[in-house]
Coordinates of C-alpha atoms in Angstrom, one line a residue:
X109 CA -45.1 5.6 0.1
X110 CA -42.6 7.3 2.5
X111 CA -40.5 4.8 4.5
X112 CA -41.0 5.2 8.5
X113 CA -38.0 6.5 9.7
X114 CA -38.6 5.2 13.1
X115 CA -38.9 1.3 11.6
X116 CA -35.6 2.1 9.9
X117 CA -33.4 2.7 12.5
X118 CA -35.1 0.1 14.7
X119 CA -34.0 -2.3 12.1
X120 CA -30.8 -1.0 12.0
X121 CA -29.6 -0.5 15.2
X122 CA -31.0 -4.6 16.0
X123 CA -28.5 -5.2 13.1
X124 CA -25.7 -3.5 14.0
X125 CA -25.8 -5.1 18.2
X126 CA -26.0 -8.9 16.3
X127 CA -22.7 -7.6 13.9
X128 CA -21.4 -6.3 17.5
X129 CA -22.4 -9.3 19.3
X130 CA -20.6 -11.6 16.2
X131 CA -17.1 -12.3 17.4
X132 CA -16.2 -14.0 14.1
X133 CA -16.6 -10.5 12.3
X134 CA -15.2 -8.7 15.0
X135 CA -12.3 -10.4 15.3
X136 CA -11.6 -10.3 11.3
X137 CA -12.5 -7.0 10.8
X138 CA -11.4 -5.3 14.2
X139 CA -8.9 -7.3 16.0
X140 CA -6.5 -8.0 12.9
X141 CA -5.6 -4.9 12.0
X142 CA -4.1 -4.5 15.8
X143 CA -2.0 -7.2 15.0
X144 CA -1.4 -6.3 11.2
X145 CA 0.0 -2.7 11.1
X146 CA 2.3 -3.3 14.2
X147 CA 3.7 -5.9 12.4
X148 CA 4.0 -4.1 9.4
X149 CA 5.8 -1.3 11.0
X150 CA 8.5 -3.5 12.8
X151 CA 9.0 -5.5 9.6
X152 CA 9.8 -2.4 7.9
X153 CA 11.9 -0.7 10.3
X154 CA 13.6 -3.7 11.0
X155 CA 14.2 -4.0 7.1
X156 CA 15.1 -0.3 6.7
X157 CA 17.4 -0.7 10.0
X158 CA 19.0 -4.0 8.2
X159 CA 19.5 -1.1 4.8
X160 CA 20.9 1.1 6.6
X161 CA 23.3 -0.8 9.4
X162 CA 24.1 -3.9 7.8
X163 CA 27.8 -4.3 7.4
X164 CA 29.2 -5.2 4.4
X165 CA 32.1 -7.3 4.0
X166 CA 33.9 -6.4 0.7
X167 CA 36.9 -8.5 -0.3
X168 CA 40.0 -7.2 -1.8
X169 CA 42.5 -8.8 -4.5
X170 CA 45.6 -6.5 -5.7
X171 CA 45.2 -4.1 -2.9
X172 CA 49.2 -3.3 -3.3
X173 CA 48.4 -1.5 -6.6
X174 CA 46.4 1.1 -5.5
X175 CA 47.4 4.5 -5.8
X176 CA 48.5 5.4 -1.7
X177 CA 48.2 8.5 -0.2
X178 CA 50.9 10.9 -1.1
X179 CA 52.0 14.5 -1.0
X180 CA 52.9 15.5 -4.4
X181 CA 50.4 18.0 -5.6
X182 CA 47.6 16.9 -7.6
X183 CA 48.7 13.0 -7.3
X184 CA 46.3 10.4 -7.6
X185 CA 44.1 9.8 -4.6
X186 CA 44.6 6.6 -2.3
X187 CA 40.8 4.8 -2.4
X188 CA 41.5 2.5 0.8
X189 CA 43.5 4.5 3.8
X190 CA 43.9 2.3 6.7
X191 CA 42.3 -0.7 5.7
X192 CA 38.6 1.5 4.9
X193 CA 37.4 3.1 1.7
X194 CA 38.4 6.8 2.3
X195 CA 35.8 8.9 3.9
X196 CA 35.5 11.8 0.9
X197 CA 34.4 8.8 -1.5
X198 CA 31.5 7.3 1.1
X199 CA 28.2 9.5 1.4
X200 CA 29.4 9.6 5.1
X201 CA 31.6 7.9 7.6
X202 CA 29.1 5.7 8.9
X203 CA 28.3 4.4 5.4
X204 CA 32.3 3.7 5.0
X205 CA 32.5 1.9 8.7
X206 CA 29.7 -0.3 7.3
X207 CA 31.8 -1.7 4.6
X208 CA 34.4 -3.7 6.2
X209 CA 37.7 -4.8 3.9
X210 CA 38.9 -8.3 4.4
X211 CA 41.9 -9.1 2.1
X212 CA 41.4 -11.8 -0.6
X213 CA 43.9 -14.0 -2.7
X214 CA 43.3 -13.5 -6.5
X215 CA 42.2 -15.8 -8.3
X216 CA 40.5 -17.8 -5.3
X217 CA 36.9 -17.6 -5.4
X218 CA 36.6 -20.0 -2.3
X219 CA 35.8 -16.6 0.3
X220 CA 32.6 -15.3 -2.2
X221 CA 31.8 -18.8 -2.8
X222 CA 31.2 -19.6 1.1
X223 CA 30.3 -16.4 2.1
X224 CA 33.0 -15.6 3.9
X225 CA 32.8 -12.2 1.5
X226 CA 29.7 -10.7 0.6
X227 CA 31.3 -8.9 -2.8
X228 CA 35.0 -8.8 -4.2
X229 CA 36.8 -6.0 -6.2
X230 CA 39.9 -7.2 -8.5
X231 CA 42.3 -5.1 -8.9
X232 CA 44.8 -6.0 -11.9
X233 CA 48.5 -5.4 -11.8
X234 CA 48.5 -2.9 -14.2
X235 CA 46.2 -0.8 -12.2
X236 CA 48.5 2.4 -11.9
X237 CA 50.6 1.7 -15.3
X238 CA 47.0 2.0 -17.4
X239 CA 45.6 4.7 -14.5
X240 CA 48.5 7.0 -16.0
X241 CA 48.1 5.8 -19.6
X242 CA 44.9 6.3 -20.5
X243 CA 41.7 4.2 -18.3
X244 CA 42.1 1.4 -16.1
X245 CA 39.7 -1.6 -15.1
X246 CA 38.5 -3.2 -12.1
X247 CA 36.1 -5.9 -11.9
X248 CA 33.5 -6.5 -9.2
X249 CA 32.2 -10.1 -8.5
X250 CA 28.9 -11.4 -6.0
X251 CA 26.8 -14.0 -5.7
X252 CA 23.9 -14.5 -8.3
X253 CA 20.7 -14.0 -6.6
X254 CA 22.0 -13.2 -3.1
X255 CA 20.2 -10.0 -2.0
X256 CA 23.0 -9.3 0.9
X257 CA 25.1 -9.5 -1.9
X258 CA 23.9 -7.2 -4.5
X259 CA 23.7 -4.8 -1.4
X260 CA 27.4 -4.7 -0.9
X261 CA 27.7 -4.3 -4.9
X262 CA 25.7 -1.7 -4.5
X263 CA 27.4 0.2 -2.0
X264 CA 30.7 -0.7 -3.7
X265 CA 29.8 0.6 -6.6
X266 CA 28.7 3.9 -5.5
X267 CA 32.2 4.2 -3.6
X268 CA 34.1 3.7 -6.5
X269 CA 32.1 6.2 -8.9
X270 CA 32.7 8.7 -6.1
X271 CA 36.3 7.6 -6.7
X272 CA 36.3 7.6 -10.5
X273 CA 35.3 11.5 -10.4
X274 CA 37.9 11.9 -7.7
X275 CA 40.5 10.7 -10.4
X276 CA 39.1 12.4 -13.2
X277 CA 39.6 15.9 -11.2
X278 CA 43.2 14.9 -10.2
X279 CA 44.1 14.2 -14.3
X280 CA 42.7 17.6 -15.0
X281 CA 44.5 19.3 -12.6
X282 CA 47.6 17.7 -13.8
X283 CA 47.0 18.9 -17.2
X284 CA 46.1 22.2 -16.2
X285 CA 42.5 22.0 -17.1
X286 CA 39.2 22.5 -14.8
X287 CA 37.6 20.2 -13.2
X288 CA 34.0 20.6 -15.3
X289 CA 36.4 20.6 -18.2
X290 CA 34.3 17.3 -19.6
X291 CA 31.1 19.1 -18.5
X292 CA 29.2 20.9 -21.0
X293 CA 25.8 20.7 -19.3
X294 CA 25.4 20.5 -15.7
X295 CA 21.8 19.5 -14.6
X296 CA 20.4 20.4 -11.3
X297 CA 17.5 18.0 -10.0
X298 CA 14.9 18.7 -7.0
X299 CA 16.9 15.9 -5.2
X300 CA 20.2 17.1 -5.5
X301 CA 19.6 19.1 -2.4
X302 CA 17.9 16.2 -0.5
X303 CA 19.4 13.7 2.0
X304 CA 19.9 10.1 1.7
X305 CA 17.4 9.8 3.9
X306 CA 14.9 12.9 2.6
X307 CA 14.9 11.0 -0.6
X308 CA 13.9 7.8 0.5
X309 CA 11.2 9.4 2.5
X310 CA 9.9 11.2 -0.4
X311 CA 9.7 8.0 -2.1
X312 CA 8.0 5.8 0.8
X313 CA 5.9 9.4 0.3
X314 CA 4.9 8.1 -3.5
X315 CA 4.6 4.7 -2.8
X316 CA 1.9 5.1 0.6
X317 CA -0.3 7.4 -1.4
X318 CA -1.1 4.1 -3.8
X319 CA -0.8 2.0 -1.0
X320 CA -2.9 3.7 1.3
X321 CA -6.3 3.9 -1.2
X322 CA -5.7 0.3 -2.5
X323 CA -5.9 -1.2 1.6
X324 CA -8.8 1.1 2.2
X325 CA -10.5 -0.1 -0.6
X326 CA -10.0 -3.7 0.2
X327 CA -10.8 -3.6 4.0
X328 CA -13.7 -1.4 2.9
X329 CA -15.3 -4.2 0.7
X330 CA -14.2 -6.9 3.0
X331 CA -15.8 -5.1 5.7
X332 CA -19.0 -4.7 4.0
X333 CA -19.6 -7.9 2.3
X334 CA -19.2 -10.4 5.4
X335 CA -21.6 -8.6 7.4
X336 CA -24.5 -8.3 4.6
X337 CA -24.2 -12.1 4.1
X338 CA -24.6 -12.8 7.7
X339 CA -28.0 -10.1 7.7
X340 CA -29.3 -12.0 5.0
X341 CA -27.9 -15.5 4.1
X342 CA -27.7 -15.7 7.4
X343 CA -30.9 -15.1 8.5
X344 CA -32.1 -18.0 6.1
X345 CA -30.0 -20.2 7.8
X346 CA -31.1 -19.2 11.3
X347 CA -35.0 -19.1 10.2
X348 CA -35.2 -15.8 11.2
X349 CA -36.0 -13.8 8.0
X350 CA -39.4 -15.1 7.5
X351 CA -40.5 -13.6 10.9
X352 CA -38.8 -10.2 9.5
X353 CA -40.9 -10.5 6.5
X354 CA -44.0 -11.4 7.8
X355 CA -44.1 -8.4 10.3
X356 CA -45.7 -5.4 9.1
X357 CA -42.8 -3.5 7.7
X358 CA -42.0 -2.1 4.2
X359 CA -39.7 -4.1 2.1
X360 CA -37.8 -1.0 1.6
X361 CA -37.5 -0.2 5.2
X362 CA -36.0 -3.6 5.5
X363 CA -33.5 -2.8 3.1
X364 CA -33.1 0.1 4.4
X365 CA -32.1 -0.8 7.9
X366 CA -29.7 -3.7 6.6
X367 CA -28.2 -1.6 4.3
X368 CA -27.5 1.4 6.9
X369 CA -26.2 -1.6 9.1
X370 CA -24.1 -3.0 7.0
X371 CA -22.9 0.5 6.0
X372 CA -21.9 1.7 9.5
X373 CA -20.1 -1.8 9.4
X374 CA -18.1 -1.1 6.2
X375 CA -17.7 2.6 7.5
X376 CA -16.2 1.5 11.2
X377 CA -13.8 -1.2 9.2
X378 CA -12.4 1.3 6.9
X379 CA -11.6 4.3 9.4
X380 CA -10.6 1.7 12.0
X381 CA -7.6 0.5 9.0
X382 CA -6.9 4.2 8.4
X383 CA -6.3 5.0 11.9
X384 CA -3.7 2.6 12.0
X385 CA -2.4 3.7 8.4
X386 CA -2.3 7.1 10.3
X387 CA 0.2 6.0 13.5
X388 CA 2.3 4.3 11.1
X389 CA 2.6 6.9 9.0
X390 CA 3.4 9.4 12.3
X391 CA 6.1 7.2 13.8
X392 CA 8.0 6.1 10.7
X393 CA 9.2 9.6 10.3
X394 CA 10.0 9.8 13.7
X395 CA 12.2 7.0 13.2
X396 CA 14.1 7.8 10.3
X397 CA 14.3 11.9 11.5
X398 CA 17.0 10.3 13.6
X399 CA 19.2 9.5 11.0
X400 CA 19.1 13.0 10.5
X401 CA 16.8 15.6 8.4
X402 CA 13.7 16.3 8.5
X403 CA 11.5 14.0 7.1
X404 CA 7.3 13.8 6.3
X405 CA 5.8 11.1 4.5
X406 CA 2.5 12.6 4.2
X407 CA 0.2 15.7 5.3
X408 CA -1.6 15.1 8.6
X409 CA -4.7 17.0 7.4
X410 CA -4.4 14.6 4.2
X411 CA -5.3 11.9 6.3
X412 CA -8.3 13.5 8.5
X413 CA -9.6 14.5 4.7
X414 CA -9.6 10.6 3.8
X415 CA -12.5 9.9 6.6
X416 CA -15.2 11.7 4.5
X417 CA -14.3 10.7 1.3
X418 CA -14.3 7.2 2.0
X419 CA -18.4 7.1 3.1
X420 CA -19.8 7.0 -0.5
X421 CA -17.0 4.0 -1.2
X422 CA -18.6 2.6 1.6
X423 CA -21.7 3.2 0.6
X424 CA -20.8 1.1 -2.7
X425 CA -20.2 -1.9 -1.4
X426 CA -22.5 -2.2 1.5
X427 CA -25.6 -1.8 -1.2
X428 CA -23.5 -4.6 -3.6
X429 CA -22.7 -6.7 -0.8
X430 CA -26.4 -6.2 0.3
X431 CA -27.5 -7.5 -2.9
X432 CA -25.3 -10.2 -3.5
X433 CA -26.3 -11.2 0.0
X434 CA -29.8 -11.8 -0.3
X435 CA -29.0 -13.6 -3.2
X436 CA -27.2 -16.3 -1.8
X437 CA -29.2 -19.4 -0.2
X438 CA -26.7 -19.8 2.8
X439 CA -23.4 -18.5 4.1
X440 CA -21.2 -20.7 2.2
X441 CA -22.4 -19.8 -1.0
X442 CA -22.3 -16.1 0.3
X443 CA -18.3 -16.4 0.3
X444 CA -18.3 -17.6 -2.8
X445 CA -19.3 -14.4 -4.0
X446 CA -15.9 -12.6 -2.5
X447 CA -13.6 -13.8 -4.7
X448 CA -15.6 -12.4 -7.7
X449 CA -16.4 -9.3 -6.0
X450 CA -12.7 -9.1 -5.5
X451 CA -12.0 -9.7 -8.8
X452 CA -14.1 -7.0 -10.0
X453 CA -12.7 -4.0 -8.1
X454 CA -9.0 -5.2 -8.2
X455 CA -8.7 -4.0 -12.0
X456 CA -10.4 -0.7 -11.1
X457 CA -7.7 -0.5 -7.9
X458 CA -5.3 -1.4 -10.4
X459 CA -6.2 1.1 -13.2
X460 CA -5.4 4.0 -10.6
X461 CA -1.9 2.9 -9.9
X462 CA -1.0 2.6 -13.4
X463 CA 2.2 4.9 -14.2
X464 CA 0.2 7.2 -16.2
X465 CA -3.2 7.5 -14.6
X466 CA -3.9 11.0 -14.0
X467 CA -7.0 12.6 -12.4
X468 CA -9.0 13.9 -15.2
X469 CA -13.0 14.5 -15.5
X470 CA -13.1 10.6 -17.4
X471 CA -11.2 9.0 -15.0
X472 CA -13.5 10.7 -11.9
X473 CA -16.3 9.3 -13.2
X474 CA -14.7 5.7 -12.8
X475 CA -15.8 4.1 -10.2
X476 CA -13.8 3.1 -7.7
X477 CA -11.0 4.0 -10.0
X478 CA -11.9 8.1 -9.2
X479 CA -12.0 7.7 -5.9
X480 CA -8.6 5.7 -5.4
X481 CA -7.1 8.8 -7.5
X482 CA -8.6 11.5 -5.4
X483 CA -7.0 10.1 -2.6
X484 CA -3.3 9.4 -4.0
X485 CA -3.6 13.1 -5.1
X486 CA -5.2 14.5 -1.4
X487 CA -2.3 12.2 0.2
X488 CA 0.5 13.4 -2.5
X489 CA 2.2 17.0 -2.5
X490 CA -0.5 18.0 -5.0
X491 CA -1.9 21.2 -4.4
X492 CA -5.7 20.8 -3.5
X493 CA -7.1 23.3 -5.7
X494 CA -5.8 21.1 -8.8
X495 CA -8.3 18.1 -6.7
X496 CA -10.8 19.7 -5.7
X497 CA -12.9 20.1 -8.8
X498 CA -13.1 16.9 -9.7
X499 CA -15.0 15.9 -6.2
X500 CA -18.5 16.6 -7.1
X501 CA -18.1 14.2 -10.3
X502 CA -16.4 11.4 -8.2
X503 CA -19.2 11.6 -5.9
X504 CA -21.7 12.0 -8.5
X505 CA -20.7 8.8 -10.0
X506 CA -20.4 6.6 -6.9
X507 CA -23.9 8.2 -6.0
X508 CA -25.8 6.4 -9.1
X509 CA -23.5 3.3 -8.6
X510 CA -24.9 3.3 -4.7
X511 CA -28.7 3.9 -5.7
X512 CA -28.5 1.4 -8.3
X513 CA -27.2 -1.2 -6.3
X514 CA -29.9 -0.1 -3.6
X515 CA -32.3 -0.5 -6.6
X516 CA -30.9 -4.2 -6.8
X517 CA -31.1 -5.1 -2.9
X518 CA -34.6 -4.0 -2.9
X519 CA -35.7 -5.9 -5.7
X520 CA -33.5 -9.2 -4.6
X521 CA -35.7 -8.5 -1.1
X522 CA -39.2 -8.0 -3.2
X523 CA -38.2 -11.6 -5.0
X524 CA -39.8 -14.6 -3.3
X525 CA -38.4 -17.0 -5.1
X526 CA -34.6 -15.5 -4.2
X527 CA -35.3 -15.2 -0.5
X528 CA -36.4 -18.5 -0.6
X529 CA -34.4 -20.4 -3.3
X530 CA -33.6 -23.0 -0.8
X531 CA -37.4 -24.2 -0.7
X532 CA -38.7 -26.2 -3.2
X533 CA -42.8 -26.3 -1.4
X534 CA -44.5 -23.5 -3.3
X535 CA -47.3 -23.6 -1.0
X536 CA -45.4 -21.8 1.5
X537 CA -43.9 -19.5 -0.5
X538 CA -47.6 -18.3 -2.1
X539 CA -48.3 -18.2 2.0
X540 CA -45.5 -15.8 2.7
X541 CA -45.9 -13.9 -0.1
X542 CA -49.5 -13.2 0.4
X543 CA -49.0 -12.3 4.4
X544 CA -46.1 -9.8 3.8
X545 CA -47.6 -7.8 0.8
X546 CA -50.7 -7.0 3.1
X547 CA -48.3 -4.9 5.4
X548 CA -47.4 -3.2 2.3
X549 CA -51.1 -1.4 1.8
X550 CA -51.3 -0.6 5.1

């Protein structure tokens, strides 16, 4: 028997105006993410701005037995010139105005212990007598488990292996002897010719196209699962399903209209989250271009791509949710089912982030699991004609998933004694089930 396409959309556009017309939903599913990703983006441009401009105070002990600045040829270089780390030995001169020297006594740990100091470089006596010898040592102390701290270690640190190559040359030169004389393989990464700032973008780059499938995947279930329970646990509750039943209307139009309903729902969630995914994704290299270079984080056409392939995902969950909906006797046990609904699809999220997941013809046909990697390779610099035949067996497989979890609605909705679990008088269950199957034959 052919289901009456007219009956069908009747059903679901009523369901769609009551989803509308909830302002619990809407306000989970439409109004957070206006407040979310805003506040994502200024938490992390504020942290990349904190990175990037936060001054370092760096103390010094034994500053008097540094090599200084001096004209014979091919003399040691001075590391500190006018109270700053020389300029040549910084990746540029804002990054050596950002770490600021205040002079320490040795042997007085009293400025790193009340943070006067956020790191401190010893320098021994002996500094120049073993510089000229053979190697000399210096020691750098922070806090344990101060994250402002390890940040001016680590910006120490990289100062002073700049400086450490800077004497190496100036040995070699004094012993008449290149300066790749230790070098007997030089290795030139993709990187090399990147920017600070090119190089963190290509790695915000990596980490968006995992982030961006797992969110979508999330706010895709969350938005399908919270309307089905209000079309159908719901309904119980509000004593309205038994006048749905009892009409004459195909159970599978029923499902049909709740399911399309609940789709749309899950649908509008998911491209509403990737809209905003989308500006932030537009303004954040804006932001960092003007720290110079020209930075993308990800393809613009990527993104328009990632509407389409996100319907049969959709699709997924509003027929589970759908299900698992009509099973439960009220709302409240309906959220009980998130967190195991959750917990199901987190390890397939999961799987696809793995470090060596790769998009192959097995993993396609995972669900979930081949959809999340379509997109972190659509998203990624990989070329699309590497993607592109695995699409047809990524929707293949979600396409049995979705018509065997319609299978599974229908069935829950053909099931008097699930629609009605809450009853215990048989009487009117026999009633009901007697006045909706004549419908059926009509």
């Amino acid at each position: 028997m052919m289901m009456n396409r007219r009956i069908v959309q009747l059903i679901a556009g009523r369901e769609i105006r009551d989803l509308l017309r909830d302002r619990r939903s809407v306000i989970l599913l439409i109004v957070l993410p206006i407040l979310l990703y805003p506040g994502i983006g200024v938490i992390g441009f504020l942290f990349a701005l904190s990175q990037m401009d936060h001054v370092s105070k760096i103390g010094v002990s034994g500053l008097e037995h540094l090599p200084t600045c001096s004209a014979e040829a091919n003399a040691d270089p001075a590391l500190i010139v006018n109270n700053r780390f020389a300029v040549e030995f910084c990746e540029s001169a804002a990054d050596s105005a950002h770490l600021e020297i205040h002079h320490v006594a040795p042997g007085d740990p009293a400025a790193l212990a009340d943070k006067s100091i956020h790191a401190w470089l010893v320098i021994p006596e002996d500094f120049r007598a073993k510089l000229a010898e053979d190697s000399a040592t210096v020691e750098i102390r922070n806090r344990d488990g101060d994250e402002i701290s390890k940040l001016a270690t680590h910006r120490l640190s990289r100062v002073l292996r700049s400086y450490a190559g800077a004497l190496k040359k100036a040995r070699f030169a004094r012993r008449g002897l290149p300066e790749d004389y230790d070098v007997p393989l030089v290795i030139r990464e993709p990187q090399d010719a990147e920017s600070m700032v090119q190089r963190a973008s290509s790695e915000v780059r990596d980490q968006l196209a995992k982030f961006i499938p797992f969110m979508l995947v999330m706010w895709a279930l969350a938005g399908a699962l919270h309307p089905a329970i209000d079309l159908c646990a719901g309904e119980k509750e509000r004593g309205t399903m038994e006048t749905l039943l009892i009409s004459p209307v195909d159970r599978r139009e029923i499902v049909a209209g709740k399911f399309l309903a609940v789709w749309f729902y899950a649908t509008l969630t998911a491209w509403w989250n990737l809209l905003w995914m989308a500006a932030l994704c537009l303004i954040g290299p804006w932001l960092l271009s003007r720290w110079g270079g020209d930075v993308e984080f990800i393809r613009l056409i990527s993104l328009v791509i990632c509407f389409p392939l996100t319907l049969p995902m959709t699709a997924l969950f509003a027929s589970l949710a759908l299900a698992l909906g009509a099973y439960a006797r009220s709302t409240k046990e309906g959220q009980y089912y998130l967190l195991p609904l959750f917990l199901a699809v987190m390890p397939l999220v999961m799987l696809s982030m793995a470090p060596n997941a790769d998009l192959t013809l097995g993993m396609s046909l995972i669900p979930v699991t081949g959809f999340c990697l379509m997109l972190q390779k659509m998203i990624g610099p990989t070329p699309w004609a590497e993607v592109l035949p695995y699409f047809i067996p990524m929707v293949a497989s979600l396409t049995v998933c979705v018509l065997a979890a319609s299978w599974w609605a229908v069935r829950q909705f053909h099931r008097e004694e699930v629609l009605f679990r809450e009853s215990d008088n048989s009487a009117i269950r026999g009633w009901l089930s007697s006045f909706s199957d004549k419908p059926t034959s009509q």
